[in-house]
Amino acid sequence: MKLVTFTHHQSTRVGAVVEDCVVDSLGNADIPPRMLEFLAAGSQALAAMRAQIDSGQHRLPLPEVKLEAPVPRPGKYLAISLNYADHIAETGKDRPEYPSFFTKQSTCVIGTGDAIHRPKVSDKLDYEGELAFVIGRRCRHVAVENAHEVIAGFTIANDVSVRDWQVRSPTMMIGKSFDTAGPLGPWIVTPDEIGDPHNLNLKTWVDDELRQQANTNQMLFNCYEMIAYLSAAMTLEPGDVISTGTPAGVGVKMYPRGYLKPGQTVRIEIEGIGTLVNPVILEP
């Protein structure tokens, strides 16, 4: 399934995308209207959504709805740094011995089509195309071999970064958490449709220029290893988002610098998931 959070006639709720339609959950008491509640309900909610899809009814044309971030306000948004060898090489840093995570504040999250703001306080606005996954089950101390069981699905992330603010602190948190710095979407694809998440092609364009091209098989630490590492320290909960790092090709390492400018559009495509598209504007 492709699970979405969407808005129609000023009402926001959970649905599923089938071809060029959104299967609407409105009026179905077995489908919680908010994604965090839906994921927490587990197999029962998934079965109800599957029945809604199989009914062939309750469909809205995709152009008539607005897709929001699939998880509009995740409880935790964790992202790994330096997880592709080519990106490590372009930064000139050492290969990490352990996974290194930072936090993006959940208020930065926006959906596909929403505008990324170039902030008033910086012109060093950058993109990072990434695979992200969403936790579907409350868990702690998850073994690597069991980690696939706690993933609700996969989505696309743009780890938008304000580079000068990022380097001001070892945690990188503020530079990674500006408002609109967390595009996610367009939907969550359940694992049964993805197959192996560690063999997906990823591409990032700025306008028509291909800036990043990689495969998730190049990650140093895979999704399951990330879950095992994080869950050794903290409880992971339904709706938590974990972004898996970016490959080479970020704007800060281009000459001249490839920082984002108002009027440009960032497009990230991941095989088996879809495309996340966000225009860039000046911060209002």
Short mmCIF file of N, CA and C in Angstrom, two decimals, residues 173-281:
data_model
loop_
_atom_site.label_atom_id
_atom_site.label_comp_id
_atom_site.label_asym_id
_atom_site.label_seq_id
_atom_site.Cartn_x
_atom_site.Cartn_y
_atom_site.Cartn_z
N MET A 173 21.94 20.33 14.97
CA MET A 173 20.48 20.31 15.07
C MET A 173 19.81 21.56 14.51
N ILE A 174 20.30 22.75 14.89
CA ILE A 174 19.60 23.96 14.45
C ILE A 174 19.68 24.11 12.94
N GLY A 175 20.86 23.87 12.36
CA GLY A 175 21.00 23.99 10.92
C GLY A 175 20.21 22.97 10.13
N LYS A 176 19.76 21.91 10.80
CA LYS A 176 18.97 20.87 10.15
C LYS A 176 17.47 21.02 10.44
N SER A 177 17.10 22.00 11.25
CA SER A 177 15.72 22.05 11.76
C SER A 177 14.99 23.35 11.46
N PHE A 178 15.53 24.17 10.56
CA PHE A 178 14.80 25.37 10.18
C PHE A 178 13.40 24.99 9.70
N ASP A 179 12.45 25.88 9.88
CA ASP A 179 11.12 25.64 9.33
C ASP A 179 11.23 25.30 7.85
N THR A 180 10.51 24.29 7.41
CA THR A 180 10.44 23.77 6.04
C THR A 180 11.66 22.95 5.65
N ALA A 181 12.56 22.64 6.59
CA ALA A 181 13.78 21.89 6.26
C ALA A 181 13.59 20.37 6.30
N GLY A 182 12.33 19.93 6.35
CA GLY A 182 12.10 18.49 6.43
C GLY A 182 11.05 17.96 5.47
N PRO A 183 11.20 18.18 4.16
CA PRO A 183 10.24 17.59 3.23
C PRO A 183 10.23 16.06 3.32
N LEU A 184 9.03 15.49 3.41
CA LEU A 184 8.83 14.04 3.43
C LEU A 184 7.69 13.70 2.48
N GLY A 185 7.81 12.54 1.82
CA GLY A 185 6.68 12.12 1.00
C GLY A 185 7.13 11.41 -0.27
N PRO A 186 6.23 11.27 -1.23
CA PRO A 186 4.85 11.76 -1.16
C PRO A 186 3.93 10.89 -0.32
N TRP A 187 4.40 9.68 0.00
CA TRP A 187 3.60 8.71 0.76
C TRP A 187 4.53 7.73 1.46
N ILE A 188 3.95 6.85 2.24
CA ILE A 188 4.68 5.73 2.87
C ILE A 188 4.34 4.48 2.08
N VAL A 189 5.35 3.83 1.53
CA VAL A 189 5.15 2.58 0.80
C VAL A 189 5.44 1.42 1.75
N THR A 190 4.48 0.53 1.92
CA THR A 190 4.64 -0.57 2.86
C THR A 190 5.72 -1.54 2.36
N PRO A 191 6.39 -2.23 3.30
CA PRO A 191 7.54 -3.07 2.92
C PRO A 191 7.24 -4.14 1.88
N ASP A 192 6.02 -4.66 1.85
CA ASP A 192 5.71 -5.71 0.88
C ASP A 192 5.82 -5.22 -0.56
N GLU A 193 5.70 -3.92 -0.79
CA GLU A 193 5.84 -3.36 -2.14
C GLU A 193 7.28 -2.98 -2.46
N ILE A 194 8.12 -2.85 -1.44
CA ILE A 194 9.49 -2.41 -1.65
C ILE A 194 10.43 -3.57 -1.93
N GLY A 195 10.23 -4.69 -1.23
CA GLY A 195 11.20 -5.77 -1.33
C GLY A 195 12.44 -5.41 -0.53
N ASP A 196 13.58 -5.41 -1.19
CA ASP A 196 14.84 -5.10 -0.52
C ASP A 196 15.07 -3.59 -0.51
N PRO A 197 15.01 -2.95 0.68
CA PRO A 197 15.24 -1.50 0.71
C PRO A 197 16.69 -1.12 0.48
N HIS A 198 17.56 -2.10 0.44
CA HIS A 198 18.98 -1.84 0.28
C HIS A 198 19.46 -2.08 -1.15
N ASN A 199 18.53 -1.90 -2.09
CA ASN A 199 18.89 -1.97 -3.51
C ASN A 199 17.94 -1.09 -4.32
N LEU A 200 17.89 0.19 -3.94
CA LEU A 200 16.99 1.15 -4.58
C LEU A 200 17.81 2.29 -5.17
N ASN A 201 17.52 2.65 -6.40
CA ASN A 201 18.20 3.77 -7.03
C ASN A 201 17.63 5.09 -6.52
N LEU A 202 18.51 6.04 -6.26
CA LEU A 202 18.14 7.36 -5.74
C LEU A 202 18.73 8.42 -6.65
N LYS A 203 17.90 9.43 -7.01
CA LYS A 203 18.37 10.55 -7.83
C LYS A 203 17.80 11.85 -7.28
N THR A 204 18.63 12.88 -7.30
CA THR A 204 18.19 14.21 -6.89
C THR A 204 18.50 15.20 -8.01
N TRP A 205 17.47 15.96 -8.41
CA TRP A 205 17.64 17.02 -9.39
C TRP A 205 17.40 18.38 -8.73
N VAL A 206 18.13 19.39 -9.16
CA VAL A 206 17.77 20.78 -8.90
C VAL A 206 17.42 21.37 -10.25
N ASP A 207 16.17 21.73 -10.41
CA ASP A 207 15.61 22.03 -11.73
C ASP A 207 15.88 20.82 -12.64
N ASP A 208 16.56 21.01 -13.75
CA ASP A 208 16.81 19.89 -14.66
C ASP A 208 18.22 19.32 -14.51
N GLU A 209 18.96 19.76 -13.50
CA GLU A 209 20.33 19.30 -13.32
C GLU A 209 20.37 18.14 -12.32
N LEU A 210 20.85 16.98 -12.78
CA LEU A 210 20.99 15.83 -11.90
C LEU A 210 22.18 16.06 -10.98
N ARG A 211 21.90 16.15 -9.66
CA ARG A 211 22.96 16.46 -8.70
C ARG A 211 23.44 15.21 -7.94
N GLN A 212 22.53 14.28 -7.67
CA GLN A 212 22.89 13.08 -6.91
C GLN A 212 22.36 11.84 -7.62
N GLN A 213 23.16 10.80 -7.64
CA GLN A 213 22.76 9.53 -8.22
C GLN A 213 23.49 8.41 -7.50
N ALA A 214 22.72 7.52 -6.86
CA ALA A 214 23.33 6.46 -6.05
C ALA A 214 22.34 5.32 -5.91
N ASN A 215 22.78 4.30 -5.19
CA ASN A 215 21.92 3.18 -4.85
C ASN A 215 22.03 2.94 -3.35
N THR A 216 20.94 2.57 -2.72
CA THR A 216 20.97 2.37 -1.27
C THR A 216 21.86 1.20 -0.85
N ASN A 217 22.31 0.40 -1.81
CA ASN A 217 23.25 -0.67 -1.45
C ASN A 217 24.63 -0.11 -1.09
N GLN A 218 24.80 1.20 -1.26
CA GLN A 218 26.07 1.84 -0.94
C GLN A 218 26.10 2.38 0.49
N MET A 219 25.02 2.21 1.24
CA MET A 219 25.01 2.68 2.62
C MET A 219 26.00 1.89 3.47
N LEU A 220 26.69 2.57 4.38
CA LEU A 220 27.61 1.88 5.29
C LEU A 220 26.84 1.10 6.34
N PHE A 221 25.84 1.73 6.92
CA PHE A 221 24.98 1.10 7.92
C PHE A 221 23.58 1.00 7.32
N ASN A 222 23.05 -0.23 7.24
CA ASN A 222 21.75 -0.37 6.59
C ASN A 222 20.61 -0.08 7.56
N CYS A 223 19.39 -0.11 7.04
CA CYS A 223 18.22 0.26 7.84
C CYS A 223 18.09 -0.59 9.09
N TYR A 224 18.32 -1.86 8.96
CA TYR A 224 18.15 -2.78 10.09
C TYR A 224 19.21 -2.55 11.16
N GLU A 225 20.43 -2.26 10.72
CA GLU A 225 21.49 -1.95 11.68
C GLU A 225 21.20 -0.65 12.42
N MET A 226 20.61 0.31 11.73
CA MET A 226 20.23 1.56 12.38
C MET A 226 19.20 1.32 13.47
N ILE A 227 18.20 0.50 13.17
CA ILE A 227 17.17 0.20 14.17
C ILE A 227 17.78 -0.49 15.38
N ALA A 228 18.64 -1.47 15.16
CA ALA A 228 19.27 -2.17 16.28
C ALA A 228 20.08 -1.21 17.14
N TYR A 229 20.80 -0.32 16.49
CA TYR A 229 21.66 0.62 17.22
C TYR A 229 20.81 1.61 18.02
N LEU A 230 19.83 2.21 17.38
CA LEU A 230 18.99 3.21 18.06
C LEU A 230 18.17 2.59 19.18
N SER A 231 17.60 1.41 18.92
CA SER A 231 16.71 0.80 19.91
C SER A 231 17.47 0.25 21.11
N ALA A 232 18.79 0.16 21.01
CA ALA A 232 19.58 -0.20 22.19
C ALA A 232 19.59 0.94 23.20
N ALA A 233 19.33 2.15 22.72
CA ALA A 233 19.39 3.33 23.58
C ALA A 233 18.02 3.89 23.93
N MET A 234 17.05 3.77 23.02
CA MET A 234 15.78 4.45 23.21
C MET A 234 14.64 3.62 22.65
N THR A 235 13.45 3.86 23.18
CA THR A 235 12.24 3.23 22.66
C THR A 235 11.85 3.92 21.36
N LEU A 236 11.69 3.15 20.31
CA LEU A 236 11.18 3.67 19.04
C LEU A 236 9.67 3.45 19.02
N GLU A 237 8.96 4.42 18.46
CA GLU A 237 7.50 4.41 18.53
C GLU A 237 6.89 4.58 17.14
N PRO A 238 5.63 4.13 16.97
CA PRO A 238 4.98 4.29 15.67
C PRO A 238 5.00 5.74 15.19
N GLY A 239 5.42 5.92 13.96
CA GLY A 239 5.48 7.25 13.38
C GLY A 239 6.82 7.91 13.48
N ASP A 240 7.76 7.35 14.24
CA ASP A 240 9.11 7.89 14.26
C ASP A 240 9.71 7.75 12.86
N VAL A 241 10.39 8.80 12.41
CA VAL A 241 11.01 8.82 11.09
C VAL A 241 12.52 8.73 11.25
N ILE A 242 13.14 7.86 10.47
CA ILE A 242 14.60 7.72 10.48
C ILE A 242 15.08 7.87 9.03
N SER A 243 15.91 8.87 8.81
CA SER A 243 16.44 9.14 7.48
C SER A 243 17.85 8.55 7.38
N THR A 244 18.16 7.96 6.24
CA THR A 244 19.28 7.03 6.15
C THR A 244 20.55 7.60 5.54
N GLY A 245 20.64 8.91 5.39
CA GLY A 245 21.87 9.52 4.90
C GLY A 245 21.82 9.83 3.41
N THR A 246 22.74 10.69 3.00
CA THR A 246 22.74 11.16 1.61
C THR A 246 24.03 10.77 0.90
N PRO A 247 23.95 10.53 -0.40
CA PRO A 247 25.17 10.26 -1.17
C PRO A 247 25.87 11.55 -1.58
N ALA A 248 26.94 11.42 -2.34
CA ALA A 248 27.68 12.57 -2.83
C ALA A 248 26.81 13.42 -3.75
N GLY A 249 27.24 14.68 -3.89
CA GLY A 249 26.56 15.59 -4.81
C GLY A 249 25.85 16.73 -4.15
N VAL A 250 26.08 16.95 -2.86
CA VAL A 250 25.41 18.05 -2.18
C VAL A 250 25.99 19.38 -2.66
N GLY A 251 25.18 20.44 -2.53
CA GLY A 251 25.55 21.73 -3.08
C GLY A 251 26.78 22.35 -2.46
N VAL A 252 26.99 22.11 -1.16
CA VAL A 252 28.11 22.75 -0.46
C VAL A 252 29.45 22.27 -0.98
N LYS A 253 29.49 21.11 -1.64
CA LYS A 253 30.76 20.56 -2.14
C LYS A 253 30.95 20.78 -3.64
N MET A 254 30.06 21.58 -4.24
CA MET A 254 30.22 21.93 -5.65
C MET A 254 31.06 23.19 -5.77
N TYR A 255 31.69 23.37 -6.93
CA TYR A 255 32.47 24.58 -7.21
C TYR A 255 32.03 25.13 -8.57
N PRO A 256 31.38 26.30 -8.60
CA PRO A 256 30.97 27.10 -7.44
C PRO A 256 29.89 26.38 -6.64
N ARG A 257 29.63 26.86 -5.41
CA ARG A 257 28.66 26.23 -4.53
C ARG A 257 27.30 26.11 -5.21
N GLY A 258 26.65 24.98 -4.97
CA GLY A 258 25.35 24.73 -5.58
C GLY A 258 24.19 24.95 -4.64
N TYR A 259 24.28 26.00 -3.83
CA TYR A 259 23.21 26.28 -2.87
C TYR A 259 21.90 26.58 -3.60
N LEU A 260 20.81 26.27 -2.91
CA LEU A 260 19.49 26.47 -3.49
C LEU A 260 19.13 27.95 -3.53
N LYS A 261 18.47 28.33 -4.63
CA LYS A 261 18.05 29.71 -4.82
C LYS A 261 16.54 29.77 -5.01
N PRO A 262 15.91 30.85 -4.56
CA PRO A 262 14.47 31.01 -4.81
C PRO A 262 14.17 30.90 -6.31
N GLY A 263 13.10 30.19 -6.62
CA GLY A 263 12.73 29.93 -8.00
C GLY A 263 13.16 28.57 -8.51
N GLN A 264 14.09 27.92 -7.80
CA GLN A 264 14.49 26.57 -8.18
C GLN A 264 13.53 25.53 -7.58
N THR A 265 13.62 24.31 -8.09
CA THR A 265 12.81 23.20 -7.60
C THR A 265 13.70 22.00 -7.36
N VAL A 266 13.53 21.36 -6.20
CA VAL A 266 14.27 20.14 -5.88
C VAL A 266 13.35 18.95 -6.11
N ARG A 267 13.86 17.96 -6.83
CA ARG A 267 13.08 16.75 -7.13
C ARG A 267 13.93 15.54 -6.77
N ILE A 268 13.40 14.71 -5.88
CA ILE A 268 14.11 13.51 -5.43
C ILE A 268 13.27 12.29 -5.82
N GLU A 269 13.89 11.36 -6.49
CA GLU A 269 13.20 10.15 -6.94
C GLU A 269 13.90 8.93 -6.36
N ILE A 270 13.12 8.03 -5.76
CA ILE A 270 13.66 6.76 -5.28
C ILE A 270 12.85 5.64 -5.89
N GLU A 271 13.56 4.71 -6.48
CA GLU A 271 12.96 3.55 -7.14
C GLU A 271 11.99 2.84 -6.20
N GLY A 272 10.80 2.54 -6.70
CA GLY A 272 9.81 1.81 -5.93
C GLY A 272 8.99 2.66 -4.99
N ILE A 273 9.37 3.93 -4.83
CA ILE A 273 8.61 4.81 -3.94
C ILE A 273 7.90 5.89 -4.73
N GLY A 274 8.64 6.73 -5.43
CA GLY A 274 8.03 7.81 -6.19
C GLY A 274 8.93 9.02 -6.22
N THR A 275 8.31 10.20 -6.22
CA THR A 275 9.06 11.44 -6.37
C THR A 275 8.57 12.47 -5.36
N LEU A 276 9.51 13.12 -4.70
CA LEU A 276 9.26 14.21 -3.76
C LEU A 276 9.71 15.49 -4.44
N VAL A 277 8.79 16.45 -4.57
CA VAL A 277 9.07 17.68 -5.30
C VAL A 277 8.77 18.88 -4.42
N ASN A 278 9.73 19.81 -4.32
CA ASN A 278 9.52 21.02 -3.52
C ASN A 278 10.15 22.23 -4.19
N PRO A 279 9.38 23.29 -4.41
CA PRO A 279 9.96 24.54 -4.90
C PRO A 279 10.67 25.28 -3.78
N VAL A 280 11.54 26.18 -4.15
CA VAL A 280 12.29 27.00 -3.20
C VAL A 280 11.82 28.45 -3.33
N ILE A 281 11.51 29.08 -2.21
CA ILE A 281 11.11 30.49 -2.20
C ILE A 281 11.85 31.21 -1.09
#
